[in-house]
Each structure stands twice: as C-alpha cells, then as structure tokens.
CSV table of N, CA and C in Angstrom, one decimal:
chain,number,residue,atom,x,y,z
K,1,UNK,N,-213.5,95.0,-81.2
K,1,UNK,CA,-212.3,95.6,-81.5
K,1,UNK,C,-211.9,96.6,-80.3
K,2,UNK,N,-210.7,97.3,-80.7
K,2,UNK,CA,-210.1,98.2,-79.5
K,2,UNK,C,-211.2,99.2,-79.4
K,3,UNK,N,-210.9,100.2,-78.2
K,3,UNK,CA,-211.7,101.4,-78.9
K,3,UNK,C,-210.4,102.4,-78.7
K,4,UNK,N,-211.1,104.0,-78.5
K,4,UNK,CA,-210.9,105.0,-79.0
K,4,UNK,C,-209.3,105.4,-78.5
K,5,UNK,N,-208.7,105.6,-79.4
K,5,UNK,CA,-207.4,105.8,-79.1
K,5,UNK,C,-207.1,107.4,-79.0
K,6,UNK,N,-206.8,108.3,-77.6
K,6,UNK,CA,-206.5,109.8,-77.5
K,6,UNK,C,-205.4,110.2,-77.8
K,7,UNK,N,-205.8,111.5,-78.5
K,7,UNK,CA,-204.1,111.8,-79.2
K,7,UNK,C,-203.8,112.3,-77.7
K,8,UNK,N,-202.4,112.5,-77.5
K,8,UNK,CA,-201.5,112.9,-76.5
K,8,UNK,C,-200.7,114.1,-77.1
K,9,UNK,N,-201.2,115.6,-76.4
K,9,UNK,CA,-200.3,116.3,-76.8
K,9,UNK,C,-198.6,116.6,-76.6
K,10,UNK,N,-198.8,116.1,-75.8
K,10,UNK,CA,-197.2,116.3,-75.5
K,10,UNK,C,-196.3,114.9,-76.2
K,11,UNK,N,-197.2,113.9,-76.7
K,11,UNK,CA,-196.1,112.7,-77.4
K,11,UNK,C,-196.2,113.2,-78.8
K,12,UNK,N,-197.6,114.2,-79.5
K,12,UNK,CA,-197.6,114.8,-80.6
K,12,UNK,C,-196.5,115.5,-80.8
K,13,UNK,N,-196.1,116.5,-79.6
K,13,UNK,CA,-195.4,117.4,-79.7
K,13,UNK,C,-193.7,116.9,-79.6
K,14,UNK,N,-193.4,115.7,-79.1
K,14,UNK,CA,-192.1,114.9,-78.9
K,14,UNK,C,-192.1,113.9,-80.9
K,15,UNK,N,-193.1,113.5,-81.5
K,15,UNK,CA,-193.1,113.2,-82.4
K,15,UNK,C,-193.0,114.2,-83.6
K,16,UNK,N,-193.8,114.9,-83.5
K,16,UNK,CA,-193.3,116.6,-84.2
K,16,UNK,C,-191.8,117.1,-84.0
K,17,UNK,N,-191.2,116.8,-83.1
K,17,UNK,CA,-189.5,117.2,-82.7
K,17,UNK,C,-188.8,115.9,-83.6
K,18,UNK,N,-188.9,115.0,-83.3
K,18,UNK,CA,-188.2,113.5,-83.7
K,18,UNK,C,-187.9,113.9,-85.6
K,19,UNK,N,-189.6,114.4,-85.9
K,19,UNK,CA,-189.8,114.4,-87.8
K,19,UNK,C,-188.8,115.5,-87.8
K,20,UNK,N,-188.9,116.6,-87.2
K,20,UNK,CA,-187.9,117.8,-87.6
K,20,UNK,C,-186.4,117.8,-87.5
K,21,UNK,N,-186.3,117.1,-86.6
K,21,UNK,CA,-184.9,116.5,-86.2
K,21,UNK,C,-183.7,116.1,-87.0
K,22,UNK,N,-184.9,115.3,-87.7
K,22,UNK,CA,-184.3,114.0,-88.5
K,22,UNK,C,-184.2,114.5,-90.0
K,23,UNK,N,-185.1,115.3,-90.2
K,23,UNK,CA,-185.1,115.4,-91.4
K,23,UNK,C,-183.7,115.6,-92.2
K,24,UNK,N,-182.8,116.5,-91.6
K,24,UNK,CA,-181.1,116.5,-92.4
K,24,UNK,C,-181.3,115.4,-92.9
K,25,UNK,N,-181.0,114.3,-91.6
K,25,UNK,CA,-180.3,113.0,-91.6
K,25,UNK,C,-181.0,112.1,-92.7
K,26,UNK,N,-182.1,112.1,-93.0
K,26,UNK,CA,-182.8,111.1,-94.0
K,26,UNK,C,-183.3,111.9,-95.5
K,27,UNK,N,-182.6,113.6,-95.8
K,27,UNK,CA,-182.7,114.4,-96.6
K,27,UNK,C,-182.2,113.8,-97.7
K,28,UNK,N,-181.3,112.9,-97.9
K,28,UNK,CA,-180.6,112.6,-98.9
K,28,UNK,C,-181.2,111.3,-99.6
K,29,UNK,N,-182.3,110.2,-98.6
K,29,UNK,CA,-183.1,109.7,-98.7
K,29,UNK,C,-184.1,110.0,-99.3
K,30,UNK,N,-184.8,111.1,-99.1
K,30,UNK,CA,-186.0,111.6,-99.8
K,30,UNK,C,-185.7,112.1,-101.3
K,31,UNK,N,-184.7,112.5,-101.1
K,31,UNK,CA,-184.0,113.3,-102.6
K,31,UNK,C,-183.6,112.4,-103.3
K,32,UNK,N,-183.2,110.8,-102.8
K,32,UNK,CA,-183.0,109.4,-103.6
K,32,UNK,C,-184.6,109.0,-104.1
K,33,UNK,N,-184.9,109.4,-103.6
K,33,UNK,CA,-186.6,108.6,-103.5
K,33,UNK,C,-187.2,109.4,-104.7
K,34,UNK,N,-186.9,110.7,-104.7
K,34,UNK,CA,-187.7,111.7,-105.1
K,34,UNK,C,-187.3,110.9,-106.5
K,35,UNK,N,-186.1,111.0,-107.2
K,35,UNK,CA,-185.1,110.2,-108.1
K,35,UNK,C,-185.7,109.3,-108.8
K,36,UNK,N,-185.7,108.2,-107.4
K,36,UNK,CA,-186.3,106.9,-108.0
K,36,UNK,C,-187.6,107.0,-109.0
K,37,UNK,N,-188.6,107.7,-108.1
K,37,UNK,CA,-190.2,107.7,-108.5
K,37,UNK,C,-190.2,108.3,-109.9
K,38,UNK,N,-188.7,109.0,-110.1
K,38,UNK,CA,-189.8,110.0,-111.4
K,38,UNK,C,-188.7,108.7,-112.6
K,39,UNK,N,-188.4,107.9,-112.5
K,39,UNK,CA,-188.3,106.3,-113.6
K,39,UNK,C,-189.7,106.5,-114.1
K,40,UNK,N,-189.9,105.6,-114.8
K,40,UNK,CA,-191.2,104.7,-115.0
K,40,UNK,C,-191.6,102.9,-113.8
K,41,UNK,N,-190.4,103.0,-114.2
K,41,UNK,CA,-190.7,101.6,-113.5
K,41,UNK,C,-190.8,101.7,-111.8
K,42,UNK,N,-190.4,102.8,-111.5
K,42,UNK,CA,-190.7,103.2,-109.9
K,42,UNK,C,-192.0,104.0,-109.7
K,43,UNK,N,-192.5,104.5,-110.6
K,43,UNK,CA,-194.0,105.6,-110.6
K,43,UNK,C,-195.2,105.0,-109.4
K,44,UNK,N,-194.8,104.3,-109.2
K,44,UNK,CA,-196.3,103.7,-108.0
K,44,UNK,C,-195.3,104.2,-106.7
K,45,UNK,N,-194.1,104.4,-106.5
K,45,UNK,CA,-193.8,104.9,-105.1
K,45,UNK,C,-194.2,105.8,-104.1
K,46,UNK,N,-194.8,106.9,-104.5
K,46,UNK,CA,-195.4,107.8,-104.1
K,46,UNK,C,-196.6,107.3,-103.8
K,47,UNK,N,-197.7,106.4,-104.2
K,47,UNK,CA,-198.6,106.0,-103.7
K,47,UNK,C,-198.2,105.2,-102.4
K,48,UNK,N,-197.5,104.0,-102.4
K,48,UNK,CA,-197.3,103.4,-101.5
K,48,UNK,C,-197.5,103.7,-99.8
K,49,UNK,N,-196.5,105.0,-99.5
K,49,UNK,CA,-196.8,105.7,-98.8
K,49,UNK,C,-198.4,105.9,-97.8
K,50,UNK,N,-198.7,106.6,-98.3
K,50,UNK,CA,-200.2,106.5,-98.7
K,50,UNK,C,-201.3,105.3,-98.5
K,51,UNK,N,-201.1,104.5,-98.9
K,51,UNK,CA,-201.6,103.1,-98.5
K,51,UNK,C,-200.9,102.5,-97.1
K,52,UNK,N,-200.1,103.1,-97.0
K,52,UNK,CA,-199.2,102.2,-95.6
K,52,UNK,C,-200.2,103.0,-94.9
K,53,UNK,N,-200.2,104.3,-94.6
K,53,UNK,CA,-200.8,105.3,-93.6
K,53,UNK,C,-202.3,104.9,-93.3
K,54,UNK,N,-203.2,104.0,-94.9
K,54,UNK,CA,-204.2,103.8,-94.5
K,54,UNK,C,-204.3,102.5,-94.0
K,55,UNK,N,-203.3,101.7,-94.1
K,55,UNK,CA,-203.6,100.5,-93.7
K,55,UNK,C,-203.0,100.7,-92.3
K,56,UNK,N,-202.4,101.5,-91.7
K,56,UNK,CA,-202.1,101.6,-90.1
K,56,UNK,C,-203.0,102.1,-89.4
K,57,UNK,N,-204.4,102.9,-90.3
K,57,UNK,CA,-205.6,104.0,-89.5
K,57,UNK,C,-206.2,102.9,-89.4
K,58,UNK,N,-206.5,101.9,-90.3
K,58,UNK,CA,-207.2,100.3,-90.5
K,58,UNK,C,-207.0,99.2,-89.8
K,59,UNK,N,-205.9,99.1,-88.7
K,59,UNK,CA,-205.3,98.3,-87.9
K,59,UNK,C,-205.4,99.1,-86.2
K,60,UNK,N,-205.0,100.5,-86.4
K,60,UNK,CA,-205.4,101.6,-84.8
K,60,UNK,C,-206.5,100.5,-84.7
K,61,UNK,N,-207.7,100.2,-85.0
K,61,UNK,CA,-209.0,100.1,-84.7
K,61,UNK,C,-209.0,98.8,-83.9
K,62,UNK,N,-208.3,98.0,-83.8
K,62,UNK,CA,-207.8,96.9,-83.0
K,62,UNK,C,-207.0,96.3,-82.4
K,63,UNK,N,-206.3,97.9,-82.3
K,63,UNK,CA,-205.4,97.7,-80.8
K,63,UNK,C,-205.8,98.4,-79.5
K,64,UNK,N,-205.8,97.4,-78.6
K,64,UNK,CA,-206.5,97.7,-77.4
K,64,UNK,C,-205.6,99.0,-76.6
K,65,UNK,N,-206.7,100.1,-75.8
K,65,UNK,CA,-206.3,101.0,-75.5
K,65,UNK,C,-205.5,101.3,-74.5
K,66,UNK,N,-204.4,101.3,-74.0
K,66,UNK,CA,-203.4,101.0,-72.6
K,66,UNK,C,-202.2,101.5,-73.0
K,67,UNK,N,-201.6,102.4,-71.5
K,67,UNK,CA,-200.5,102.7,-71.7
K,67,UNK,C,-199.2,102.2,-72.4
K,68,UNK,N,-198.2,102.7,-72.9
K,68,UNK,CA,-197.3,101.8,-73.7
K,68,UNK,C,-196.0,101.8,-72.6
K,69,UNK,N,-195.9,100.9,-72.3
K,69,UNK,CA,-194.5,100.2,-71.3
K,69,UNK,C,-193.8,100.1,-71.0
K,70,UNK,N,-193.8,99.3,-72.4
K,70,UNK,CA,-192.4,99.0,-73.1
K,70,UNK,C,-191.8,99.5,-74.3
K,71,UNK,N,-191.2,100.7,-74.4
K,71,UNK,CA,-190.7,102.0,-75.3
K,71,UNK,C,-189.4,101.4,-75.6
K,72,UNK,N,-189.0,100.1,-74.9
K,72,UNK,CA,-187.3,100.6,-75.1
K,72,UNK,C,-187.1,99.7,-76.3
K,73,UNK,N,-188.0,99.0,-76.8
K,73,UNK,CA,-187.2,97.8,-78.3
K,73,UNK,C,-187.3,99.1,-79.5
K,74,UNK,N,-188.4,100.2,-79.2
K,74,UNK,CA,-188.5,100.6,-80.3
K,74,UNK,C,-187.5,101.7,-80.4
K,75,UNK,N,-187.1,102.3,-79.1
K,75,UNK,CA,-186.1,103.2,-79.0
K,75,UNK,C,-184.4,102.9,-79.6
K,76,UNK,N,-184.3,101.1,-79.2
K,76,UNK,CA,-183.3,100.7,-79.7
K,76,UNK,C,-183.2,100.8,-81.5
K,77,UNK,N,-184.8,100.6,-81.7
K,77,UNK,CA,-184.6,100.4,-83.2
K,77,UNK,C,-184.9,101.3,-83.5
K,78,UNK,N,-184.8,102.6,-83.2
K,78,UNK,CA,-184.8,103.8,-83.7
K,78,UNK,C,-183.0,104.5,-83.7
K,79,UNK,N,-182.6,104.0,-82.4
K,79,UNK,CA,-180.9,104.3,-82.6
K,79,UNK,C,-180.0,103.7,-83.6
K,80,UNK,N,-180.4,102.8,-83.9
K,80,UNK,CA,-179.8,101.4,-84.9
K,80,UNK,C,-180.7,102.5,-86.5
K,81,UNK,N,-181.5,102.9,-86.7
K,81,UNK,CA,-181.8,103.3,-87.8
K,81,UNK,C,-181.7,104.7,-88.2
K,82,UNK,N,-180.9,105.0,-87.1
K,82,UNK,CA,-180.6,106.9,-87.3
K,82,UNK,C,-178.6,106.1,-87.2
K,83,UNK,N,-178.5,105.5,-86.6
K,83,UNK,CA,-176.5,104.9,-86.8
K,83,UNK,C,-176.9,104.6,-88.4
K,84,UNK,N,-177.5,104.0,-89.1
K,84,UNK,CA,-177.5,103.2,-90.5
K,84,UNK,C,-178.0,104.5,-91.5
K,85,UNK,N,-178.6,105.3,-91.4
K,85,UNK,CA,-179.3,106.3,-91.8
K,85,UNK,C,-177.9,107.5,-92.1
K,86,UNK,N,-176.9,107.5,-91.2
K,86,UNK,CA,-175.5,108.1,-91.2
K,86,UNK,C,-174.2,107.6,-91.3
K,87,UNK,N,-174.4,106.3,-91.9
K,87,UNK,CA,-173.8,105.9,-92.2
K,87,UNK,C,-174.0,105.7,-93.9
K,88,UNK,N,-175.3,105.3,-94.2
K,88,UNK,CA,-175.6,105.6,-96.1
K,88,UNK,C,-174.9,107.0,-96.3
K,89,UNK,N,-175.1,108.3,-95.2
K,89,UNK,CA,-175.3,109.5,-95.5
K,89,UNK,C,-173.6,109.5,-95.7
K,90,UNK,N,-172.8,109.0,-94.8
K,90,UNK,CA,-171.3,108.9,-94.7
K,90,UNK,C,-170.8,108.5,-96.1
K,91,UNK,N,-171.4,107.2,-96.5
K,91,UNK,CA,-171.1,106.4,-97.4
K,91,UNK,C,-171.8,106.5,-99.1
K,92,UNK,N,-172.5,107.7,-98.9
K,92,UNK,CA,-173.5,108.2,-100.0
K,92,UNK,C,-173.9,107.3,-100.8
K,93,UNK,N,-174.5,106.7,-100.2
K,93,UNK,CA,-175.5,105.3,-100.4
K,93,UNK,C,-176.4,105.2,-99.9
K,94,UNK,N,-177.6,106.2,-101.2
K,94,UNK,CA,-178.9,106.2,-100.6
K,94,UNK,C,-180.0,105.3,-100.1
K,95,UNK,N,-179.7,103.8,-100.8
K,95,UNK,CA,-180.2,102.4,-100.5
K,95,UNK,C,-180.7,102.6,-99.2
K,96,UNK,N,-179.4,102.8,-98.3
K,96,UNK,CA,-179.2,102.8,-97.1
K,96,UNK,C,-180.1,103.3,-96.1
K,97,UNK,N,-180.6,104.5,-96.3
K,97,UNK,CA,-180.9,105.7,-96.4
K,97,UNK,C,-182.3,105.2,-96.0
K,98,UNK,N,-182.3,104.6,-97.5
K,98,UNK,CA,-184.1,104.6,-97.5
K,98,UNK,C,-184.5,103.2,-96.8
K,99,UNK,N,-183.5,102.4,-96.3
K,99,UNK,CA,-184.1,101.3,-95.5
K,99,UNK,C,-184.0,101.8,-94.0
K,100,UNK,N,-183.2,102.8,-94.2
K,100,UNK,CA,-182.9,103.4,-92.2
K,100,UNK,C,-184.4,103.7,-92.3
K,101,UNK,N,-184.7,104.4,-93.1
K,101,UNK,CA,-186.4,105.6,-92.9
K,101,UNK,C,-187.6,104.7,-92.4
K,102,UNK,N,-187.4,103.2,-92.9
K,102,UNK,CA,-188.5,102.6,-92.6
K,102,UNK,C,-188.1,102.2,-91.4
K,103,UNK,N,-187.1,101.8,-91.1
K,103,UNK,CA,-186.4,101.2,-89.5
K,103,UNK,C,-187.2,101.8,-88.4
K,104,UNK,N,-187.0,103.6,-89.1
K,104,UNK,CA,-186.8,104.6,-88.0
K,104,UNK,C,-188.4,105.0,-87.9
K,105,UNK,N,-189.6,104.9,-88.6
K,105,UNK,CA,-190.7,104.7,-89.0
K,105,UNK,C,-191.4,104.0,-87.8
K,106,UNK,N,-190.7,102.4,-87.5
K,106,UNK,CA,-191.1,101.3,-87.2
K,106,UNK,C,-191.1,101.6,-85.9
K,107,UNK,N,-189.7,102.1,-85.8
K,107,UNK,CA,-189.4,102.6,-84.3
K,107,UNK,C,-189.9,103.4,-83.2
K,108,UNK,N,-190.5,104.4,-84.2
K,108,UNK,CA,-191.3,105.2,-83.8
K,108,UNK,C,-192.3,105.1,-83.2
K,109,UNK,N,-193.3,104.3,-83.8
K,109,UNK,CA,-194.5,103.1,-83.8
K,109,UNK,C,-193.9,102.3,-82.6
K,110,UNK,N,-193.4,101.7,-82.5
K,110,UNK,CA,-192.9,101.0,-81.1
K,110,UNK,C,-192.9,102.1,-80.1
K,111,UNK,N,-192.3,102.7,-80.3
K,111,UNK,CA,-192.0,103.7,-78.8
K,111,UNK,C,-193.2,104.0,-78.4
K,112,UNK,N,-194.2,105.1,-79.8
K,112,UNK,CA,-195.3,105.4,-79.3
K,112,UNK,C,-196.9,104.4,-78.8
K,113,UNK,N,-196.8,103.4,-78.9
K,113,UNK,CA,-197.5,102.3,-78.8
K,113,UNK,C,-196.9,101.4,-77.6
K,114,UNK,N,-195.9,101.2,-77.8
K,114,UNK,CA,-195.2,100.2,-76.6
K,114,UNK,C,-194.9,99.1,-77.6
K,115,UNK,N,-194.0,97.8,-77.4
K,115,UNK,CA,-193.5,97.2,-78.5
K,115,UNK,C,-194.6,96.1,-78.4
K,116,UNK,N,-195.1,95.7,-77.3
K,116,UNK,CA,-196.5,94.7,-77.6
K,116,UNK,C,-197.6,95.2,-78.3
K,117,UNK,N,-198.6,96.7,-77.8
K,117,UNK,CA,-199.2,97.1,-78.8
K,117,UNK,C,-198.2,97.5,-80.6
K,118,UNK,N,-197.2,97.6,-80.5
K,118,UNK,CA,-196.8,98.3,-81.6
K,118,UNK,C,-196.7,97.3,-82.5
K,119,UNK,N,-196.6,95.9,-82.3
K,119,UNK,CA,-196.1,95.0,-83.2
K,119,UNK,C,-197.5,94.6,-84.0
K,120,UNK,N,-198.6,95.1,-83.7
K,120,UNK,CA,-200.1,94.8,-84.0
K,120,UNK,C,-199.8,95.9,-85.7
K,121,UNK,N,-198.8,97.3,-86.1
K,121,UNK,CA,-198.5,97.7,-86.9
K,121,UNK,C,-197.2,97.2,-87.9
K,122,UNK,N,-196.8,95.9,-87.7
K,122,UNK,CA,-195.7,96.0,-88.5
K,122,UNK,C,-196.5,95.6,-90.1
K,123,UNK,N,-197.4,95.2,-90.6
K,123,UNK,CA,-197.7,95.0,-91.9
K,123,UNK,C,-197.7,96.2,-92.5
K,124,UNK,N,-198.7,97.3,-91.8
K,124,UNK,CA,-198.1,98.7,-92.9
K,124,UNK,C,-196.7,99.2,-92.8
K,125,UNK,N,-196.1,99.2,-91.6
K,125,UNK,CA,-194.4,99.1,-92.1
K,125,UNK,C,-193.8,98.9,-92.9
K,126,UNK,N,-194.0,97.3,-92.9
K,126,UNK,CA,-193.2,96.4,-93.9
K,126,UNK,C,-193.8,96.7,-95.6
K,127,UNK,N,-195.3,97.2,-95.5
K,127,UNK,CA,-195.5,97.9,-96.7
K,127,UNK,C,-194.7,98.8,-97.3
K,128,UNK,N,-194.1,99.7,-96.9
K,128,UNK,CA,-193.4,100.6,-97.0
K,128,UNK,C,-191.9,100.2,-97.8
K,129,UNK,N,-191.8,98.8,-97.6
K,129,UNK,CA,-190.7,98.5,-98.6
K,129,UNK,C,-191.0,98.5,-100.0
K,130,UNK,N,-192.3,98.4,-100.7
K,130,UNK,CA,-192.3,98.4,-101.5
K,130,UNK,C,-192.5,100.0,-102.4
K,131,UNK,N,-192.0,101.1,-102.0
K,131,UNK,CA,-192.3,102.2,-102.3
K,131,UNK,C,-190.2,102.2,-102.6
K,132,UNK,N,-190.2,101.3,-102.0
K,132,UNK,CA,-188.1,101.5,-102.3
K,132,UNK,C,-187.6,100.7,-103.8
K,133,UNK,N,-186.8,101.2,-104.4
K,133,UNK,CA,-186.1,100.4,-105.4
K,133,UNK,C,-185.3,98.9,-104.8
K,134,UNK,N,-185.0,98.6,-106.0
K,134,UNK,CA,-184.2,97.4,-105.4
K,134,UNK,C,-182.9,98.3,-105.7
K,135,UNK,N,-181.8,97.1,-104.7
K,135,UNK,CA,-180.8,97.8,-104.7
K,135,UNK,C,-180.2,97.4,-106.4
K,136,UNK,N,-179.4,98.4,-107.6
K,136,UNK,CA,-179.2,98.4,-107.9
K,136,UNK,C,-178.7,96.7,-108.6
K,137,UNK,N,-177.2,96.1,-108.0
K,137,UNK,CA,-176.9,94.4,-107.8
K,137,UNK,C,-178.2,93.6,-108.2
K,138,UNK,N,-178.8,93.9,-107.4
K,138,UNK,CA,-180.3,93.2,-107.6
K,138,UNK,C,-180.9,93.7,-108.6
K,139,UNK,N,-181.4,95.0,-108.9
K,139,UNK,CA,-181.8,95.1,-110.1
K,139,UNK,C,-181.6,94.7,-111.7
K,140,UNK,N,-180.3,94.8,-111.4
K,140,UNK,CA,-179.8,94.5,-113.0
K,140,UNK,C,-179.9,93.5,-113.1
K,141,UNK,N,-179.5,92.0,-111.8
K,141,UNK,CA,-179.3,90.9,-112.0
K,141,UNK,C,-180.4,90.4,-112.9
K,142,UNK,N,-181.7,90.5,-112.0
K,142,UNK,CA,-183.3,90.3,-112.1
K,142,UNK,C,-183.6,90.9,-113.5
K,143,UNK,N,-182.9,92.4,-114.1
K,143,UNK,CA,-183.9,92.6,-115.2
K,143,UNK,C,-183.0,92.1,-116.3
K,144,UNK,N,-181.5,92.0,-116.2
K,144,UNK,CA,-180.5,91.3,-116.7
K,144,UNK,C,-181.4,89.6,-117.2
K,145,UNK,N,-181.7,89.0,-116.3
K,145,UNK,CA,-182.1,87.7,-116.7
K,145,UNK,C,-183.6,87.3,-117.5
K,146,UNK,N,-184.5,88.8,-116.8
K,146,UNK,CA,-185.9,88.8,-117.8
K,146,UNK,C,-185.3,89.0,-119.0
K,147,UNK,N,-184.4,89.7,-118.7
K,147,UNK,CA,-184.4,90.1,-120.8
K,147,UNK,C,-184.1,89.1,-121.4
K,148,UNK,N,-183.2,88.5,-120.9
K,148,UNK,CA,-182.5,87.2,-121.8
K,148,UNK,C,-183.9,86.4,-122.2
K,149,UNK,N,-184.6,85.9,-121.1
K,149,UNK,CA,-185.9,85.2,-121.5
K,149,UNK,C,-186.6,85.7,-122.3
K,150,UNK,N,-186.8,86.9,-122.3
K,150,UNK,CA,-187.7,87.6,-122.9
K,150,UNK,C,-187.3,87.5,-124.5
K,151,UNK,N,-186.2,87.7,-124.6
K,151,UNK,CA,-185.5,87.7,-126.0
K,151,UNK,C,-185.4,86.1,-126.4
K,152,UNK,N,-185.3,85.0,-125.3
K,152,UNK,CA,-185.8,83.3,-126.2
K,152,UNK,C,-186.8,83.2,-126.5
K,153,UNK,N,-187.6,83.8,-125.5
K,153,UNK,CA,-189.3,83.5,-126.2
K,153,UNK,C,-189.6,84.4,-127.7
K,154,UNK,N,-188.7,85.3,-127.4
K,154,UNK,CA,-189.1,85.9,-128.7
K,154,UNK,C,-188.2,85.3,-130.3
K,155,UNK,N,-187.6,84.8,-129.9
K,155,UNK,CA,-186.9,83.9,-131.0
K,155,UNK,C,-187.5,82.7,-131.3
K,156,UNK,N,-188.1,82.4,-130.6
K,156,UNK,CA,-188.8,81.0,-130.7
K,156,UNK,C,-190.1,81.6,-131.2
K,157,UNK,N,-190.9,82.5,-131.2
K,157,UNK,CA,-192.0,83.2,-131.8
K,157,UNK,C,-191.7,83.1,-133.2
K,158,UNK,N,-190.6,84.0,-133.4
K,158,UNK,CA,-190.0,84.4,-134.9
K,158,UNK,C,-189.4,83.3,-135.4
K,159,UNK,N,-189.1,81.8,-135.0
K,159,UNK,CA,-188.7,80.4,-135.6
K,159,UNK,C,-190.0,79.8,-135.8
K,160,UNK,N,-190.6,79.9,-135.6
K,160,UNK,CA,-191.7,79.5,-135.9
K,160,UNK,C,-192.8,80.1,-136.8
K,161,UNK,N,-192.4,80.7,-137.0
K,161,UNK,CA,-192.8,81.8,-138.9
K,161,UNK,C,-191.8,81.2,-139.6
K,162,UNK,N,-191.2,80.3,-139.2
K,162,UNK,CA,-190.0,79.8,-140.5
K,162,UNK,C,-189.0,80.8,-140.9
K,163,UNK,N,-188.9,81.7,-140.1
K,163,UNK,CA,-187.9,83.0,-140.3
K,163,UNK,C,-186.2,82.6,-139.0
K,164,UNK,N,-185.6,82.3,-139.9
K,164,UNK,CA,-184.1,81.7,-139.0
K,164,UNK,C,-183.4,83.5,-137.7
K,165,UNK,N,-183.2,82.6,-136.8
K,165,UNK,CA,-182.8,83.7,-136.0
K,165,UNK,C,-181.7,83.1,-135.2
K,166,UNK,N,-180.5,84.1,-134.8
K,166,UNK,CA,-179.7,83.4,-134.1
K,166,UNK,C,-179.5,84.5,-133.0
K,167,UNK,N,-179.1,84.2,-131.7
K,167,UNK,CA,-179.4,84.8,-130.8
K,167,UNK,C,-177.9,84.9,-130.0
C-alpha cells in the first residue's frame, strides 16, 4: 500500500480558510439538512457523514505519496459548485445546495491530492449522497407508487378472508 501521508501546514491552513469561507454560502444547506434528518425517514443522515470520513481514512492508506500536480480539475469543480451552491441560495432551493456541498467536498479532495491521486477518493464522496433527501418530484412520485402497491397487496390479503374490499 501507499505509505505515510504528511499533513501540510500551510494547505491545512488554506483548507481551514476555504471551510470558513464558505460556510455563508452552503448555510442554508446545512439548515436544509438539519430539517431533513429530524423526519424519520431521513434519521440515518447524520451518520452518513461519518462513514464517508471513515471510509476516506480507509482509502488515504493506498494512495501513493507524491506531490499533487494537477489541482486544476478540482479547482474547476470547486468553482462550478460554489456557482450552483448560489444559485440554490438565489433560487431558495436547498436540493441545490446540498448537491453543490458534495461537489465542493469533491473538489477539494482533488485540489488537495491532485486529480490523479484524488480520484482514488471518489467512493466516499459519492457516499455522501446518500445522507441527502430525494428531491421532493422524486419523492412523492416513488412513495406515491409504494403506497398504491402497498394498499393492493393489502386488499388482496383482506379478499382472501372472504371480506369484499373495493379500492
């Protein structure tokens, strides 16, 4: 496997600026998020997090140790996810919001790695989707259609006790 990867104080200290930065911009994100999780049906989001972070300490261990290079795919996709990140914020559409956060996550990860080592992290990235709701459209459609099933099978349970049901 790779070996020891050294922190860099001064990209600590450029990553520490980036998180504080940003925070306005993806505030309205975190306060959707905060929203989401306290549902029932969103309650695992707050873990997710958490598992992404370990499954990225669990991947470090196999990326080989070398300068990073090539900064600029991830810088691009950090501009592209702070433009979409203000534009949910424009459009008050937190969806938005919370797909810019992983963008800008990702991007991060690219810059500080270089986009050849960085791409060795996109599985806990893309983890990170699932800590997001669906977008509403999609939700209802999806739980719109279980129900209906859910309510044939259950008529067909209750016709079969000889009990007549019309749906």
């Amino acid at each position: 496997p790779g070996g020891s990867i050294e922190a860099n104080p001064r990209g600590l200290a450029w990553l520490g600026l980036a998180v504080v930065s940003t925070l306005p911009l993806f505030w309205m994100g975190f306060t959707g998020l905060a929203q989401e999780w306290a549902r029932p049906e969103f309650s695992h989001g707050p873990v997710i997090p958490v598992l992404s972070f370990y499954m990225f300490l669990r991947e470090l261990k196999f990326v080989p140790p070398a300068p990073a290079a090539d900064r600029w795919p991830g810088a691009a996709l950090i501009l592209a996810a702070l433009v979409l990140a203000l534009l949910g914020n424009l459009a008050r559409i937190d969806h938005l919001v919370f797909y810019a956060l992983i963008l800008w996550i990702f991007g991060l990860i690219l810059v500080g790695f270089g986009a050849r080592r960085g791409w060795f992290f996109w599985p806990s990235a893309l983890h990170l989707v699932f800590m997001l709701p669906l977008p509403y459209f999609l939700y209802f459609k999806v739980t719109t259609a279980l129900q209906l099933i859910s309510s044939q099978i259950g008529v067909q349970v209750v016709e079969l006790m000889g009990v007549p049901v019309y749906l």
